[in-house]
Amino acid sequence: MSCSLIISRFNEDLSWLKNNKEYKIIIYNKGKILNDSHFNNIFNLKNVGRESHTWLYHIVKNYNNLDEVSIFLQGRIDDLN
């Protein structure tokens, strides 16, 4: 089964993702340029809208090639209580 994590990032620290080898990681960056060799799929977007804009962008752009499972997350996941 193909599974991906789609991350909507502004300037959050993504170190929590670095040890994750189970999923394909796709990062949509709306903040400072992210130069990190741990991640191969980084796409820079204008800082428009919120994370839902980013996720909808991903769905529309990849509609015919979506993975079987897509998990949509914010860049920072430890502030949700």
PDB file of N, CA and C in Angstrom:
ATOM      1  N   MET A   1       0.848  -1.175   0.000  1.00  0.00           N
ATOM      2  CA  MET A   1       0.000   0.000   0.000  1.00  0.00           C
ATOM      3  C   MET A   1       0.891   1.235   0.000  1.00  0.00           C
ATOM      4  N   SER A   2       0.602   2.184  -0.867  1.00  0.00           N
ATOM      5  CA  SER A   2       1.375   3.424  -0.905  1.00  0.00           C
ATOM      6  C   SER A   2       0.784   4.422   0.086  1.00  0.00           C
ATOM      7  N   CYS A   3       1.660   5.024   0.872  1.00  0.00           N
ATOM      8  CA  CYS A   3       1.212   5.939   1.912  1.00  0.00           C
ATOM      9  C   CYS A   3       2.168   7.129   1.979  1.00  0.00           C
ATOM     10  N   SER A   4       1.604   8.318   2.096  1.00  0.00           N
ATOM     11  CA  SER A   4       2.438   9.512   2.167  1.00  0.00           C
ATOM     12  C   SER A   4       1.977  10.443   3.276  1.00  0.00           C
ATOM     13  N   LEU A   5       2.942  11.204   3.788  1.00  0.00           N
ATOM     14  CA  LEU A   5       2.672  12.277   4.737  1.00  0.00           C
ATOM     15  C   LEU A   5       2.802  13.574   3.966  1.00  0.00           C
ATOM     16  N   ILE A   6       1.760  14.376   3.972  1.00  0.00           N
ATOM     17  CA  ILE A   6       1.781  15.668   3.299  1.00  0.00           C
ATOM     18  C   ILE A   6       1.834  16.735   4.382  1.00  0.00           C
ATOM     19  N   ILE A   7       2.942  17.449   4.434  1.00  0.00           N
ATOM     20  CA  ILE A   7       3.206  18.397   5.510  1.00  0.00           C
ATOM     21  C   ILE A   7       3.035  19.821   5.009  1.00  0.00           C
ATOM     22  N   SER A   8       2.246  20.601   5.724  1.00  0.00           N
ATOM     23  CA  SER A   8       2.113  22.023   5.462  1.00  0.00           C
ATOM     24  C   SER A   8       3.008  22.751   6.464  1.00  0.00           C
ATOM     25  N   ARG A   9       4.093  23.373   5.975  1.00  0.00           N
ATOM     26  CA  ARG A   9       5.088  23.998   6.842  1.00  0.00           C
ATOM     27  C   ARG A   9       5.161  25.498   6.593  1.00  0.00           C
ATOM     28  N   PHE A  10       5.311  26.251   7.683  1.00  0.00           N
ATOM     29  CA  PHE A  10       5.684  27.666   7.561  1.00  0.00           C
ATOM     30  C   PHE A  10       7.151  27.768   7.950  1.00  0.00           C
ATOM     31  N   ASN A  11       7.470  27.844   9.237  1.00  0.00           N
ATOM     32  CA  ASN A  11       8.871  27.847   9.667  1.00  0.00           C
ATOM     33  C   ASN A  11       9.106  26.851  10.791  1.00  0.00           C
ATOM     34  N   GLU A  12       8.273  25.842  10.880  1.00  0.00           N
ATOM     35  CA  GLU A  12       8.384  24.872  11.966  1.00  0.00           C
ATOM     36  C   GLU A  12       9.606  23.974  11.778  1.00  0.00           C
ATOM     37  N   ASP A  13      10.090  23.464  12.905  1.00  0.00           N
ATOM     38  CA  ASP A  13      11.188  22.500  12.925  1.00  0.00           C
ATOM     39  C   ASP A  13      10.621  21.133  12.537  1.00  0.00           C
ATOM     40  N   LEU A  14      11.168  20.516  11.519  1.00  0.00           N
ATOM     41  CA  LEU A  14      10.660  19.224  11.047  1.00  0.00           C
ATOM     42  C   LEU A  14      11.537  18.052  11.464  1.00  0.00           C
ATOM     43  N   SER A  15      12.350  18.241  12.486  1.00  0.00           N
ATOM     44  CA  SER A  15      13.249  17.164  12.909  1.00  0.00           C
ATOM     45  C   SER A  15      12.491  15.909  13.340  1.00  0.00           C
ATOM     46  N   TRP A  16      11.250  16.055  13.766  1.00  0.00           N
ATOM     47  CA  TRP A  16      10.446  14.895  14.164  1.00  0.00           C
ATOM     48  C   TRP A  16      10.164  13.954  12.989  1.00  0.00           C
ATOM     49  N   LEU A  17      10.359  14.409  11.777  1.00  0.00           N
ATOM     50  CA  LEU A  17      10.116  13.585  10.589  1.00  0.00           C
ATOM     51  C   LEU A  17      11.353  12.826  10.106  1.00  0.00           C
ATOM     52  N   LYS A  18      12.523  13.202  10.562  1.00  0.00           N
ATOM     53  CA  LYS A  18      13.770  12.697   9.984  1.00  0.00           C
ATOM     54  C   LYS A  18      13.970  11.193  10.141  1.00  0.00           C
ATOM     55  N   ASN A  19      13.471  10.601  11.174  1.00  0.00           N
ATOM     56  CA  ASN A  19      13.653   9.162  11.380  1.00  0.00           C
ATOM     57  C   ASN A  19      12.534   8.338  10.769  1.00  0.00           C
ATOM     58  N   ASN A  20      11.624   8.981  10.103  1.00  0.00           N
ATOM     59  CA  ASN A  20      10.485   8.283   9.528  1.00  0.00           C
ATOM     60  C   ASN A  20      10.849   7.729   8.156  1.00  0.00           C
ATOM     61  N   LYS A  21      10.916   6.418   8.062  1.00  0.00           N
ATOM     62  CA  LYS A  21      11.251   5.755   6.802  1.00  0.00           C
ATOM     63  C   LYS A  21      10.047   5.010   6.218  1.00  0.00           C
ATOM     64  N   GLU A  22       8.952   4.976   6.951  1.00  0.00           N
ATOM     65  CA  GLU A  22       7.787   4.196   6.536  1.00  0.00           C
ATOM     66  C   GLU A  22       6.979   4.853   5.424  1.00  0.00           C
ATOM     67  N   TYR A  23       6.987   6.179   5.391  1.00  0.00           N
ATOM     68  CA  TYR A  23       6.112   6.915   4.491  1.00  0.00           C
ATOM     69  C   TYR A  23       6.909   7.782   3.528  1.00  0.00           C
ATOM     70  N   LYS A  24       6.312   8.048   2.382  1.00  0.00           N
ATOM     71  CA  LYS A  24       6.850   9.070   1.495  1.00  0.00           C
ATOM     72  C   LYS A  24       6.466  10.408   2.134  1.00  0.00           C
ATOM     73  N   ILE A  25       7.418  11.312   2.249  1.00  0.00           N
ATOM     74  CA  ILE A  25       7.174  12.604   2.893  1.00  0.00           C
ATOM     75  C   ILE A  25       7.200  13.700   1.823  1.00  0.00           C
ATOM     76  N   ILE A  26       6.122  14.464   1.771  1.00  0.00           N
ATOM     77  CA  ILE A  26       6.002  15.581   0.843  1.00  0.00           C
ATOM     78  C   ILE A  26       5.797  16.833   1.683  1.00  0.00           C
ATOM     79  N   ILE A  27       6.675  17.808   1.509  1.00  0.00           N
ATOM     80  CA  ILE A  27       6.624  19.036   2.302  1.00  0.00           C
ATOM     81  C   ILE A  27       6.277  20.206   1.394  1.00  0.00           C
ATOM     82  N   TYR A  28       5.240  20.933   1.778  1.00  0.00           N
ATOM     83  CA  TYR A  28       4.895  22.179   1.113  1.00  0.00           C
ATOM     84  C   TYR A  28       5.318  23.292   2.054  1.00  0.00           C
ATOM     85  N   ASN A  29       6.322  24.040   1.637  1.00  0.00           N
ATOM     86  CA  ASN A  29       6.939  25.060   2.475  1.00  0.00           C
ATOM     87  C   ASN A  29       6.431  26.440   2.086  1.00  0.00           C
ATOM     88  N   LYS A  30       5.896  27.173   3.061  1.00  0.00           N
ATOM     89  CA  LYS A  30       5.422  28.538   2.830  1.00  0.00           C
ATOM     90  C   LYS A  30       6.255  29.559   3.599  1.00  0.00           C
ATOM     91  N   GLY A  31       7.334  29.115   4.200  1.00  0.00           N
ATOM     92  CA  GLY A  31       8.173  30.012   4.988  1.00  0.00           C
ATOM     93  C   GLY A  31       9.549  30.162   4.377  1.00  0.00           C
ATOM     94  N   LYS A  32      10.555  30.305   5.264  1.00  0.00           N
ATOM     95  CA  LYS A  32      11.940  30.428   4.827  1.00  0.00           C
ATOM     96  C   LYS A  32      12.340  29.171   4.064  1.00  0.00           C
ATOM     97  N   ILE A  33      13.239  29.337   3.116  1.00  0.00           N
ATOM     98  CA  ILE A  33      13.693  28.214   2.299  1.00  0.00           C
ATOM     99  C   ILE A  33      14.216  27.099   3.202  1.00  0.00           C
ATOM    100  N   LEU A  34      13.776  25.898   2.932  1.00  0.00           N
ATOM    101  CA  LEU A  34      14.162  24.730   3.716  1.00  0.00           C
ATOM    102  C   LEU A  34      15.177  23.938   2.911  1.00  0.00           C
ATOM    103  N   ASN A  35      16.417  23.962   3.357  1.00  0.00           N
ATOM    104  CA  ASN A  35      17.484  23.185   2.714  1.00  0.00           C
ATOM    105  C   ASN A  35      17.879  22.070   3.659  1.00  0.00           C
ATOM    106  N   ASP A  36      17.259  20.936   3.491  1.00  0.00           N
ATOM    107  CA  ASP A  36      17.522  19.814   4.371  1.00  0.00           C
ATOM    108  C   ASP A  36      17.659  18.562   3.526  1.00  0.00           C
ATOM    109  N   SER A  37      18.814  17.953   3.562  1.00  0.00           N
ATOM    110  CA  SER A  37      19.086  16.790   2.719  1.00  0.00           C
ATOM    111  C   SER A  37      18.295  15.552   3.125  1.00  0.00           C
ATOM    112  N   HIS A  38      17.625  15.590   4.266  1.00  0.00           N
ATOM    113  CA  HIS A  38      16.801  14.450   4.688  1.00  0.00           C
ATOM    114  C   HIS A  38      15.513  14.346   3.879  1.00  0.00           C
ATOM    115  N   PHE A  39      15.099  15.434   3.268  1.00  0.00           N
ATOM    116  CA  PHE A  39      13.823  15.464   2.564  1.00  0.00           C
ATOM    117  C   PHE A  39      14.048  15.698   1.069  1.00  0.00           C
ATOM    118  N   ASN A  40      13.418  14.880   0.250  1.00  0.00           N
ATOM    119  CA  ASN A  40      13.576  14.975  -1.203  1.00  0.00           C
ATOM    120  C   ASN A  40      12.445  15.739  -1.871  1.00  0.00           C
ATOM    121  N   ASN A  41      11.276  15.718  -1.275  1.00  0.00           N
ATOM    122  CA  ASN A  41      10.091  16.306  -1.899  1.00  0.00           C
ATOM    123  C   ASN A  41       9.666  17.576  -1.170  1.00  0.00           C
ATOM    124  N   ILE A  42      10.356  18.680  -1.467  1.00  0.00           N
ATOM    125  CA  ILE A  42      10.029  19.966  -0.867  1.00  0.00           C
ATOM    126  C   ILE A  42       9.558  20.895  -1.981  1.00  0.00           C
ATOM    127  N   PHE A  43       8.375  21.454  -1.798  1.00  0.00           N
ATOM    128  CA  PHE A  43       7.808  22.367  -2.775  1.00  0.00           C
ATOM    129  C   PHE A  43       7.532  23.700  -2.088  1.00  0.00           C
ATOM    130  N   ASN A  44       8.082  24.768  -2.625  1.00  0.00           N
ATOM    131  CA  ASN A  44       7.880  26.097  -2.052  1.00  0.00           C
ATOM    132  C   ASN A  44       6.634  26.723  -2.655  1.00  0.00           C
ATOM    133  N   LEU A  45       5.767  27.229  -1.771  1.00  0.00           N
ATOM    134  CA  LEU A  45       4.536  27.903  -2.178  1.00  0.00           C
ATOM    135  C   LEU A  45       4.522  29.297  -1.578  1.00  0.00           C
ATOM    136  N   LYS A  46       3.774  30.199  -2.188  1.00  0.00           N
ATOM    137  CA  LYS A  46       3.558  31.504  -1.578  1.00  0.00           C
ATOM    138  C   LYS A  46       2.780  31.309  -0.287  1.00  0.00           C
ATOM    139  N   ASN A  47       3.015  32.189   0.660  1.00  0.00           N
ATOM    140  CA  ASN A  47       2.321  32.091   1.942  1.00  0.00           C
ATOM    141  C   ASN A  47       0.906  32.664   1.805  1.00  0.00           C
ATOM    142  N   VAL A  48       0.041  31.857   1.225  1.00  0.00           N
ATOM    143  CA  VAL A  48      -1.353  32.224   1.001  1.00  0.00           C
ATOM    144  C   VAL A  48      -2.218  31.177   1.703  1.00  0.00           C
ATOM    145  N   GLY A  49      -3.230  31.619   2.394  1.00  0.00           N
ATOM    146  CA  GLY A  49      -4.130  30.673   3.044  1.00  0.00           C
ATOM    147  C   GLY A  49      -3.492  29.967   4.222  1.00  0.00           C
ATOM    148  N   ARG A  50      -4.181  28.967   4.692  1.00  0.00           N
ATOM    149  CA  ARG A  50      -3.694  28.180   5.819  1.00  0.00           C
ATOM    150  C   ARG A  50      -3.355  26.784   5.332  1.00  0.00           C
ATOM    151  N   GLU A  51      -3.235  25.845   6.266  1.00  0.00           N
ATOM    152  CA  GLU A  51      -2.852  24.495   5.878  1.00  0.00           C
ATOM    153  C   GLU A  51      -3.878  23.838   4.953  1.00  0.00           C
ATOM    154  N   SER A  52      -5.135  24.184   5.105  1.00  0.00           N
ATOM    155  CA  SER A  52      -6.158  23.592   4.232  1.00  0.00           C
ATOM    156  C   SER A  52      -5.936  24.002   2.769  1.00  0.00           C
ATOM    157  N   HIS A  53      -5.438  25.206   2.545  1.00  0.00           N
ATOM    158  CA  HIS A  53      -5.078  25.642   1.185  1.00  0.00           C
ATOM    159  C   HIS A  53      -3.974  24.746   0.631  1.00  0.00           C
ATOM    160  N   THR A  54      -2.975  24.455   1.447  1.00  0.00           N
ATOM    161  CA  THR A  54      -1.856  23.615   1.032  1.00  0.00           C
ATOM    162  C   THR A  54      -2.331  22.218   0.689  1.00  0.00           C
ATOM    163  N   TRP A  55      -3.181  21.652   1.521  1.00  0.00           N
ATOM    164  CA  TRP A  55      -3.649  20.287   1.293  1.00  0.00           C
ATOM    165  C   TRP A  55      -4.525  20.196   0.052  1.00  0.00           C
ATOM    166  N   LEU A  56      -5.381  21.180  -0.146  1.00  0.00           N
ATOM    167  CA  LEU A  56      -6.212  21.204  -1.344  1.00  0.00           C
ATOM    168  C   LEU A  56      -5.335  21.359  -2.592  1.00  0.00           C
ATOM    169  N   TYR A  57      -4.312  22.183  -2.509  1.00  0.00           N
ATOM    170  CA  TYR A  57      -3.350  22.343  -3.606  1.00  0.00           C
ATOM    171  C   TYR A  57      -2.761  20.983  -3.973  1.00  0.00           C
ATOM    172  N   HIS A  58      -2.340  20.221  -2.967  1.00  0.00           N
ATOM    173  CA  HIS A  58      -1.757  18.900  -3.207  1.00  0.00           C
ATOM    174  C   HIS A  58      -2.766  17.969  -3.885  1.00  0.00           C
ATOM    175  N   ILE A  59      -3.978  17.952  -3.403  1.00  0.00           N
ATOM    176  CA  ILE A  59      -4.997  17.065  -3.974  1.00  0.00           C
ATOM    177  C   ILE A  59      -5.281  17.426  -5.429  1.00  0.00           C
ATOM    178  N   VAL A  60      -5.449  18.700  -5.711  1.00  0.00           N
ATOM    179  CA  VAL A  60      -5.754  19.141  -7.080  1.00  0.00           C
ATOM    180  C   VAL A  60      -4.585  18.839  -8.020  1.00  0.00           C
ATOM    181  N   LYS A  61      -3.363  19.156  -7.608  1.00  0.00           N
ATOM    182  CA  LYS A  61      -2.191  18.958  -8.467  1.00  0.00           C
ATOM    183  C   LYS A  61      -1.866  17.484  -8.702  1.00  0.00           C
ATOM    184  N   ASN A  62      -2.251  16.620  -7.766  1.00  0.00           N
ATOM    185  CA  ASN A  62      -1.891  15.201  -7.844  1.00  0.00           C
ATOM    186  C   ASN A  62      -3.095  14.285  -7.946  1.00  0.00           C
ATOM    187  N   TYR A  63      -4.221  14.818  -8.356  1.00  0.00           N
ATOM    188  CA  TYR A  63      -5.484  14.076  -8.309  1.00  0.00           C
ATOM    189  C   TYR A  63      -5.399  12.688  -8.944  1.00  0.00           C
ATOM    190  N   ASN A  64      -4.752  12.567 -10.062  1.00  0.00           N
ATOM    191  CA  ASN A  64      -4.664  11.277 -10.757  1.00  0.00           C
ATOM    192  C   ASN A  64      -3.521  10.398 -10.275  1.00  0.00           C
ATOM    193  N   ASN A  65      -2.728  10.902  -9.331  1.00  0.00           N
ATOM    194  CA  ASN A  65      -1.573  10.144  -8.833  1.00  0.00           C
ATOM    195  C   ASN A  65      -1.492  10.112  -7.316  1.00  0.00           C
ATOM    196  N   LEU A  66      -2.610  10.258  -6.644  1.00  0.00           N
ATOM    197  CA  LEU A  66      -2.597  10.237  -5.179  1.00  0.00           C
ATOM    198  C   LEU A  66      -2.255   8.845  -4.671  1.00  0.00           C
ATOM    199  N   ASP A  67      -1.554   8.806  -3.534  1.00  0.00           N
ATOM    200  CA  ASP A  67      -1.275   7.528  -2.899  1.00  0.00           C
ATOM    201  C   ASP A  67      -2.560   6.937  -2.341  1.00  0.00           C
ATOM    202  N   GLU A  68      -2.526   5.661  -2.042  1.00  0.00           N
ATOM    203  CA  GLU A  68      -3.709   5.003  -1.489  1.00  0.00           C
ATOM    204  C   GLU A  68      -4.122   5.644  -0.163  1.00  0.00           C
ATOM    205  N   VAL A  69      -3.109   6.038   0.615  1.00  0.00           N
ATOM    206  CA  VAL A  69      -3.360   6.717   1.883  1.00  0.00           C
ATOM    207  C   VAL A  69      -2.531   7.989   1.910  1.00  0.00           C
ATOM    208  N   SER A  70      -3.180   9.117   2.167  1.00  0.00           N
ATOM    209  CA  SER A  70      -2.494  10.402   2.317  1.00  0.00           C
ATOM    210  C   SER A  70      -2.854  10.961   3.683  1.00  0.00           C
ATOM    211  N   ILE A  71      -1.832  11.239   4.474  1.00  0.00           N
ATOM    212  CA  ILE A  71      -2.018  11.777   5.813  1.00  0.00           C
ATOM    213  C   ILE A  71      -1.561  13.233   5.785  1.00  0.00           C
ATOM    214  N   PHE A  72      -2.466  14.141   6.089  1.00  0.00           N
ATOM    215  CA  PHE A  72      -2.188  15.574   6.017  1.00  0.00           C
ATOM    216  C   PHE A  72      -1.894  16.099   7.424  1.00  0.00           C
ATOM    217  N   LEU A  73      -0.721  16.739   7.579  1.00  0.00           N
ATOM    218  CA  LEU A  73      -0.286  17.230   8.883  1.00  0.00           C
ATOM    219  C   LEU A  73       0.284  18.641   8.775  1.00  0.00           C
ATOM    220  N   GLN A  74       0.226  19.350   9.901  1.00  0.00           N
ATOM    221  CA  GLN A  74       0.915  20.633  10.009  1.00  0.00           C
ATOM    222  C   GLN A  74       2.376  20.378  10.324  1.00  0.00           C
ATOM    223  N   GLY A  75       3.209  21.385  10.096  1.00  0.00           N
ATOM    224  CA  GLY A  75       4.631  21.243  10.371  1.00  0.00           C
ATOM    225  C   GLY A  75       4.944  21.019  11.828  1.00  0.00           C
ATOM    226  N   ARG A  76       4.125  21.545  12.697  1.00  0.00           N
ATOM    227  CA  ARG A  76       4.312  21.353  14.133  1.00  0.00           C
ATOM    228  C   ARG A  76       3.140  20.562  14.675  1.00  0.00           C
ATOM    229  N   ILE A  77       3.420  19.391  15.183  1.00  0.00           N
ATOM    230  CA  ILE A  77       2.325  18.554  15.666  1.00  0.00           C
ATOM    231  C   ILE A  77       2.256  18.448  17.183  1.00  0.00           C
ATOM    232  N   ASP A  78       3.193  19.070  17.891  1.00  0.00           N
ATOM    233  CA  ASP A  78       3.212  18.924  19.349  1.00  0.00           C
ATOM    234  C   ASP A  78       2.482  20.043  20.083  1.00  0.00           C
ATOM    235  N   ASP A  79       1.755  20.893  19.385  1.00  0.00           N
ATOM    236  CA  ASP A  79       1.044  21.977  20.066  1.00  0.00           C
ATOM    237  C   ASP A  79      -0.478  21.805  20.022  1.00  0.00           C
ATOM    238  N   LEU A  80      -0.921  20.589  19.790  1.00  0.00           N
ATOM    239  CA  LEU A  80      -2.356  20.334  19.680  1.00  0.00           C
ATOM    240  C   LEU A  80      -2.992  19.866  20.989  1.00  0.00           C
ATOM    241  N   ASN A  81      -2.233  19.894  22.067  1.00  0.00           N
ATOM    242  CA  ASN A  81      -2.686  19.455  23.392  1.00  0.00           C
ATOM    243  C   ASN A  81      -3.005  18.002  23.385  1.00  0.00           C
TER     244      ASN A  81
END
